[in-house]
Coordinates of N, CA and C in Angstrom, one line a residue:
M1 N 117.5 164.9 6.8 CA 116.8 165.0 5.5 C 115.4 164.4 5.7
A2 N 114.5 164.9 5.1 CA 113.1 164.4 5.1 C 112.8 163.3 4.1
A3 N 111.9 162.6 4.3 CA 111.4 161.6 3.4 C 110.0 162.0 3.0
I4 N 109.8 162.0 1.6 CA 108.5 162.3 1.1 C 108.0 161.3 0.2
I5 N 106.7 160.8 0.3 CA 106.2 159.8 -0.5 C 105.5 160.7 -1.7
Y6 N 106.0 160.6 -2.9 CA 105.6 161.4 -4.0 C 104.1 161.2 -4.3
D7 N 103.6 160.0 -4.4 CA 102.2 159.7 -4.8 C 101.7 158.8 -3.6
P8 N 101.2 159.4 -2.6 CA 100.9 158.7 -1.4 C 99.7 157.7 -1.7
V9 N 98.8 158.1 -2.5 CA 97.6 157.3 -2.7 C 98.0 156.0 -3.5
Q10 N 98.8 156.0 -4.5 CA 99.2 154.8 -5.2 C 100.1 154.0 -4.4
F11 N 101.0 154.7 -3.6 CA 102.0 153.9 -2.8 C 101.1 153.1 -1.7
S12 N 100.2 153.8 -1.1 CA 99.3 153.2 0.0 C 98.5 152.0 -0.6
K13 N 98.0 152.0 -1.9 CA 97.4 150.9 -2.4 C 98.3 149.8 -2.7
K14 N 99.6 150.2 -3.1 CA 100.5 149.0 -3.4 C 100.9 148.4 -2.1
I15 N 101.1 149.1 -1.0 CA 101.5 148.5 0.3 C 100.3 147.6 0.7
D16 N 99.1 148.1 0.6 CA 97.9 147.3 1.1 C 97.9 146.0 0.3
K17 N 98.1 146.1 -1.0 CA 97.9 144.9 -1.8 C 99.0 143.9 -1.4
L18 N 100.2 144.4 -1.2 CA 101.3 143.4 -0.9 C 101.0 142.8 0.5
E19 N 100.6 143.7 1.5 CA 100.3 143.0 2.8 C 99.2 142.0 2.8
K20 N 98.1 142.3 2.1 CA 97.0 141.4 1.9 C 97.4 140.1 1.2
A21 N 98.4 140.2 0.3 CA 98.9 138.9 -0.4 C 99.6 138.0 0.6
G22 N 100.2 138.6 1.6 CA 100.9 137.7 2.6 C 102.2 137.2 2.1
G23 N 102.9 136.4 2.9 CA 104.1 135.6 2.5 C 105.2 136.6 2.1
K24 N 105.8 136.3 1.0 CA 107.0 137.1 0.5 C 106.5 138.5 0.1
A25 N 105.4 138.7 -0.4 CA 104.8 140.0 -0.7 C 104.7 140.9 0.6
A26 N 104.2 140.3 1.7 CA 104.1 141.1 2.9 C 105.5 141.5 3.4
F27 N 106.4 140.6 3.2 CA 107.8 140.8 3.7 C 108.4 142.0 2.9
V28 N 108.1 142.1 1.6 CA 108.5 143.1 0.7 C 107.9 144.5 1.2
A29 N 106.6 144.5 1.6 CA 105.9 145.7 2.0 C 106.6 146.1 3.3
S30 N 106.9 145.2 4.3 CA 107.5 145.7 5.5 C 109.0 146.2 5.3
E31 N 109.7 145.6 4.3 CA 111.1 146.1 4.0 C 111.0 147.5 3.4
A32 N 110.0 147.7 2.5 CA 109.9 149.0 2.0 C 109.6 150.1 3.0
L33 N 108.7 149.7 3.9 CA 108.3 150.7 5.0 C 109.4 151.0 6.0
E34 N 110.2 149.9 6.2 CA 111.4 150.1 7.1 C 112.5 151.0 6.5
I35 N 112.7 150.8 5.2 CA 113.6 151.7 4.5 C 113.2 153.1 4.5
I36 N 111.9 153.3 4.2 CA 111.3 154.6 4.2 C 111.5 155.3 5.5
Q37 N 111.2 154.6 6.6 CA 111.2 155.1 8.0 C 112.8 155.4 8.3
D38 N 113.7 154.6 7.9 CA 115.1 154.8 8.1 C 115.6 156.1 7.4
L39 N 115.1 156.4 6.2 CA 115.3 157.5 5.5 C 114.7 158.8 6.1
A40 N 113.5 158.7 6.7 CA 112.8 159.8 7.5 C 113.6 160.1 8.7
N41 N 114.1 159.1 9.3 CA 114.7 159.3 10.7 C 116.2 159.8 10.6
N42 N 116.8 159.8 9.5 CA 118.2 160.1 9.4 C 118.4 161.2 8.3
A43 N 119.5 162.0 8.5 CA 119.9 163.1 7.6 C 120.7 162.5 6.4
Y44 N 121.0 161.2 6.4 CA 121.8 160.6 5.3 C 121.4 159.2 5.2
M45 N 121.9 158.5 4.3 CA 121.6 157.1 4.0 C 122.5 156.2 4.8
L46 N 121.9 155.5 5.8 CA 122.7 154.6 6.6 C 123.4 153.5 5.6
P47 N 124.6 153.0 6.2 CA 125.3 152.0 5.5 C 124.6 150.7 5.2
R48 N 123.7 150.3 6.1 CA 122.9 149.1 5.9 C 121.9 149.3 4.8
L49 N 121.4 150.6 4.6 CA 120.5 150.8 3.5 C 121.3 150.8 2.2
K50 N 122.5 151.3 2.2 CA 123.4 151.4 1.0 C 123.6 150.0 0.4
R51 N 123.7 149.1 1.4 CA 123.9 147.6 0.9 C 122.7 147.0 0.2
K52 N 121.5 147.6 0.4 CA 120.3 147.1 -0.2 C 120.1 147.8 -1.6
L53 N 120.9 148.8 -2.0 CA 120.9 149.4 -3.3 C 121.2 148.5 -4.4
T54 N 120.6 148.6 -5.6 CA 120.8 147.8 -6.7 C 122.3 148.2 -7.1
K55 N 123.0 147.3 -7.9 CA 124.4 147.5 -8.2 C 124.6 148.7 -9.0
S56 N 123.7 149.0 -9.9 CA 123.7 150.3 -10.7 C 122.4 151.0 -10.4
G57 N 122.5 152.3 -10.3 CA 121.3 153.1 -10.1 C 120.5 153.2 -11.4
D58 N 120.1 154.2 -11.8 CA 119.3 154.3 -13.0 C 119.6 155.7 -13.6
A59 N 120.2 155.8 -14.7 CA 120.6 157.1 -15.4 C 119.4 157.7 -16.0
R60 N 118.3 157.0 -16.1 CA 117.2 157.5 -16.9 C 116.4 158.6 -16.0
L61 N 116.7 158.6 -14.7 CA 116.1 159.6 -13.7 C 117.2 160.2 -12.9
A62 N 117.1 161.5 -12.7 CA 118.2 162.3 -12.1 C 118.2 161.8 -10.6
N63 N 119.4 161.7 -10.0 CA 119.6 161.3 -8.7 C 118.8 160.1 -8.3
C64 N 118.7 159.1 -9.1 CA 117.8 158.0 -8.9 C 118.5 156.9 -8.1
C65 N 117.9 156.2 -7.1 CA 118.4 155.1 -6.4 C 117.3 154.0 -6.4
K66 N 117.7 152.8 -6.6 CA 116.8 151.7 -6.5 C 117.2 150.7 -5.4
F67 N 116.3 150.3 -4.5 CA 116.6 149.4 -3.5 C 116.1 147.9 -3.9
Q68 N 116.8 146.9 -3.6 CA 116.4 145.5 -3.9 C 115.6 145.1 -2.6
L69 N 114.3 144.8 -2.7 CA 113.6 144.4 -1.6 C 113.4 142.9 -1.5
G70 N 113.8 142.1 -2.4 CA 113.6 140.6 -2.5 C 112.4 140.3 -3.3
S71 N 112.3 139.0 -3.8 CA 111.4 138.5 -4.6 C 111.1 139.4 -5.9
G72 N 112.2 140.1 -6.4 CA 112.2 140.8 -7.6 C 111.5 142.2 -7.5
Y73 N 111.3 142.6 -6.3 CA 110.7 143.9 -6.1 C 111.8 145.1 -5.9
R74 N 111.4 146.3 -6.3 CA 112.3 147.4 -6.2 C 111.5 148.6 -5.5
L75 N 112.3 149.4 -4.9 CA 111.7 150.7 -4.4 C 112.6 151.7 -5.0
V76 N 112.0 152.7 -5.6 CA 112.7 153.7 -6.4 C 112.6 155.0 -5.6
I77 N 113.6 155.7 -5.3 CA 113.7 157.0 -4.8 C 114.6 157.9 -5.5
T78 N 114.4 159.3 -5.3 CA 115.4 160.2 -5.8 C 115.6 161.1 -4.7
I79 N 116.7 161.9 -4.9 CA 117.1 162.9 -3.9 C 116.9 164.3 -4.5
K80 N 116.0 165.1 -4.0 CA 115.7 166.4 -4.6 C 115.4 167.4 -3.5
D81 N 116.0 168.6 -3.6 CA 115.9 169.6 -2.7 C 116.1 169.3 -1.3
G82 N 117.0 168.4 -1.1 CA 117.5 168.0 0.3 C 116.6 166.9 0.9
C83 N 115.7 166.3 0.1 CA 114.8 165.3 0.6 C 114.9 164.0 -0.1
F84 N 114.6 162.9 0.5 CA 114.5 161.6 -0.1 C 113.0 161.5 -0.6
V85 N 112.9 161.4 -1.9 CA 111.6 161.3 -2.5 C 111.2 160.0 -3.0
I86 N 110.3 159.2 -2.3 CA 109.9 157.9 -2.6 C 109.0 158.0 -3.8
L87 N 109.5 157.3 -4.9 CA 108.8 157.5 -6.2 C 107.9 156.3 -6.6
F88 N 108.4 155.1 -6.4 CA 107.7 154.0 -6.9 C 108.1 152.6 -6.1
L89 N 107.1 151.7 -6.0 CA 107.3 150.4 -5.5 C 106.7 149.4 -6.4
G90 N 107.4 148.4 -6.9 CA 106.9 147.4 -7.8 C 107.9 146.3 -8.1
T91 N 107.5 145.4 -9.0 CA 108.4 144.4 -9.4 C 109.4 144.9 -10.3
H92 N 110.4 144.1 -10.6 CA 111.5 144.6 -11.5 C 110.8 145.1 -12.9
D93 N 110.0 144.4 -13.5 CA 109.4 144.8 -14.8 C 108.5 146.1 -14.6
E94 N 107.7 146.1 -13.5 CA 106.8 147.3 -13.2 C 107.7 148.5 -13.1
T95 N 108.8 148.4 -12.4 CA 109.7 149.4 -12.1 C 110.4 149.9 -13.5
D96 N 110.8 149.1 -14.2 CA 111.4 149.3 -15.6 C 110.3 150.2 -16.4
N97 N 109.1 149.6 -16.5 CA 108.1 150.4 -17.1 C 107.8 151.8 -16.7
W98 N 107.8 151.9 -15.3 CA 107.5 153.1 -14.6 C 108.6 154.2 -14.9
I99 N 109.8 153.7 -14.8 CA 110.9 154.6 -15.1 C 110.8 155.1 -16.6
K100 N 110.6 154.1 -17.5 CA 110.5 154.5 -19.0 C 109.5 155.6 -19.2
N101 N 108.3 155.4 -18.5 CA 107.2 156.3 -18.7 C 107.4 157.7 -18.0
N102 N 108.4 157.8 -17.0 CA 108.7 159.0 -16.2 C 110.0 159.6 -16.5
M103 N 110.6 159.2 -17.6 CA 112.0 159.8 -17.9 C 111.7 161.3 -18.2
G104 N 112.6 162.1 -17.6 CA 112.5 163.5 -17.8 C 111.5 164.3 -17.0
V105 N 110.8 163.6 -16.1 CA 109.8 164.3 -15.3 C 110.5 164.9 -14.2
S106 N 110.1 166.2 -13.9 CA 110.6 166.8 -12.6 C 109.6 166.6 -11.5
F107 N 110.1 166.0 -10.5 CA 109.2 165.6 -9.4 C 109.0 166.8 -8.4
D108 N 107.8 167.2 -8.2 CA 107.5 168.3 -7.3 C 107.3 167.8 -5.9
C109 N 108.3 168.1 -5.0 CA 108.2 167.5 -3.6 C 107.0 168.1 -2.8
S110 N 106.5 169.2 -3.2 CA 105.3 169.8 -2.4 C 104.1 169.0 -2.6
R111 N 104.0 168.2 -3.6 CA 102.9 167.4 -4.0 C 102.7 166.2 -3.0
G112 N 103.9 165.7 -2.5 CA 103.9 164.5 -1.7 C 103.6 164.6 -0.3
E113 N 103.7 163.5 0.4 CA 103.3 163.4 1.9 C 104.6 163.1 2.6
V114 N 104.8 163.9 3.6 CA 106.1 163.9 4.4 C 106.0 162.7 5.4
V115 N 107.0 161.9 5.5 CA 106.9 160.7 6.4 C 107.5 161.3 7.7
P116 N 106.8 161.3 8.8 CA 107.3 161.8 10.1 C 108.5 160.9 10.6
A117 N 109.5 161.6 11.2 CA 110.5 160.8 11.9 C 109.9 160.3 13.2
V118 N 110.3 159.0 13.5 CA 109.9 158.5 14.8 C 111.1 157.8 15.5
K119 N 111.0 157.7 16.7 CA 112.0 157.1 17.6 C 111.3 156.1 18.5
V120 N 111.9 154.9 18.4 CA 111.4 153.7 19.3 C 112.1 153.9 20.6
S121 N 111.3 154.0 21.6 CA 111.9 154.1 23.0 C 111.4 152.9 23.9
R122 N 112.3 152.6 24.8 CA 111.9 151.6 25.7 C 111.3 152.2 27.0
D123 N 110.0 151.9 27.2 CA 109.3 152.4 28.3 C 108.9 151.2 29.2
E124 N 108.8 151.4 30.5 CA 108.4 150.3 31.4 C 107.0 149.8 31.1
S125 N 106.0 150.7 30.7 CA 104.7 150.3 30.5 C 104.4 149.7 29.2
D126 N 105.3 150.2 28.2 CA 105.1 149.6 26.8 C 106.5 149.5 26.2
K127 N 106.8 148.4 25.7 CA 108.2 148.0 25.2 C 108.4 148.6 23.8
N128 N 107.4 149.1 23.0 CA 107.6 149.6 21.7 C 106.9 150.9 21.6
V129 N 107.2 151.9 22.2 CA 106.5 153.2 22.2 C 107.1 154.0 21.1
C130 N 106.3 154.5 20.1 CA 106.9 155.4 19.1 C 106.5 156.7 19.2
D131 N 107.4 157.7 19.3 CA 107.1 159.0 19.5 C 107.6 159.8 18.2
V132 N 106.8 160.8 17.8 CA 107.3 161.7 16.7 C 108.3 162.6 17.4
I133 N 109.4 162.7 16.7 CA 110.5 163.5 17.3 C 110.9 164.5 16.3
D134 N 111.4 165.7 16.9 CA 112.0 166.7 16.0 C 113.5 166.7 16.4
Y135 N 114.2 166.3 15.4 CA 115.7 166.2 15.8 C 116.3 167.5 15.8
P136 N 117.3 167.7 16.8 CA 118.1 168.9 16.7 C 119.0 168.8 15.6
P137 N 119.6 169.8 15.1 CA 120.6 169.7 14.0 C 121.8 168.9 14.5
S138 N 122.2 168.0 13.5 CA 123.4 167.1 13.9 C 124.6 167.8 13.5
I139 N 125.7 167.2 14.0 CA 127.1 167.9 13.8 C 127.3 168.1 12.2
H140 N 126.6 167.2 11.4 CA 126.8 167.3 10.0 C 126.1 168.5 9.3
D141 N 125.0 169.0 10.1 CA 124.3 170.1 9.6 C 124.9 171.4 10.0
L142 N 125.9 171.4 10.9 CA 126.6 172.6 11.2 C 127.6 173.1 10.3
D143 N 127.7 174.3 10.1 CA 128.7 174.9 9.2 C 129.7 175.6 10.0
V144 N 130.2 175.0 11.0 CA 131.2 175.6 11.8 C 132.5 174.5 12.0
P145 N 133.6 175.0 12.3 CA 134.6 174.1 12.6 C 134.4 173.2 13.8
L146 N 135.0 172.0 13.7 CA 134.7 171.0 14.8 C 135.2 171.5 16.1
D147 N 136.2 172.3 16.2 CA 136.8 172.7 17.5 C 135.8 173.8 18.1
E148 N 134.9 174.4 17.5 CA 133.9 175.3 18.0 C 132.7 174.5 18.6
V149 N 132.6 173.2 18.3 CA 131.5 172.4 18.7 C 132.0 171.6 19.9
L150 N 133.2 171.1 19.9 CA 133.7 170.2 20.9 C 134.8 170.9 21.6
D151 N 135.0 170.5 22.9 CA 136.2 171.2 23.7 C 137.3 170.4 23.3
Q152 N 138.5 171.1 23.7 CA 139.8 170.4 23.4 C 140.1 169.1 24.0
K153 N 139.6 168.9 25.2 CA 139.8 167.6 26.0 C 139.0 166.4 25.2
T154 N 137.9 166.7 24.7 CA 137.1 165.7 23.8 C 137.8 165.4 22.5
L155 N 138.3 166.5 22.0 CA 139.0 166.4 20.7 C 140.3 165.5 20.8
R156 N 141.0 165.7 21.9 CA 142.2 165.0 22.2 C 141.8 163.5 22.4
E157 N 140.8 163.3 23.1 CA 140.4 161.8 23.4 C 139.9 161.2 22.0
I158 N 139.3 161.8 21.2 CA 138.9 161.2 19.9 C 140.1 161.0 19.1
F159 N 141.0 161.9 18.9 CA 142.1 161.7 18.0 C 143.2 160.8 18.6
C160 N 143.2 160.7 19.9 CA 144.2 159.7 20.5 C 143.6 158.3 20.2
G161 N 142.3 158.1 20.3 CA 141.7 156.9 19.9 C 141.8 156.4 18.5
I162 N 141.8 157.4 17.6 CA 141.9 157.1 16.2 C 143.4 156.8 15.9
T163 N 144.3 157.5 16.4 CA 145.7 157.3 16.0 C 146.3 156.2 16.9
G164 N 145.6 155.8 18.0 CA 146.2 154.7 18.8 C 147.4 155.2 19.7
T165 N 147.7 156.5 19.8 CA 148.8 157.0 20.5 C 148.4 157.1 22.0
Q166 N 149.4 156.9 22.9 CA 149.1 157.0 24.3 C 149.3 158.4 24.8
Q167 N 150.2 159.2 24.2 CA 150.5 160.5 24.7 C 149.7 161.6 23.9
C168 N 148.8 162.1 24.5 CA 148.1 163.2 23.8 C 147.9 164.4 24.7

């Protein structure tokens, strides 16, 4: 699933402002960027990201999720057309006002900026090399039965491990 920043100019300004403020604000900026990159790198929301979601989403926007970033900041996203769309970053009050002002708005994904997927690899010459990658379809993207993707021996090993049986 792709990640798209709906309003890249405003988002970039907000990130810059937080980073320049330093301290907790800079931490919030790095948390937001990390979440966005995780969304861009994966076809689904990782469990560790789900733990950062607010207790209740927001019914005022369709398919809305809000992440708690610390120090009262929120990152607002929606899921539209198979994409994670990053809508807003701000304090709790700023987020509430932004949602009130954008209720009923249909967000056009083509307007935003796609966040490229990256993979951190370990290289001898550089310990943190980031490469843009084009993921092959995962098993979740395939619309075929599992036995057509995996051979019988592998299936037996998986199911023996799940059931804890010795004879498979």
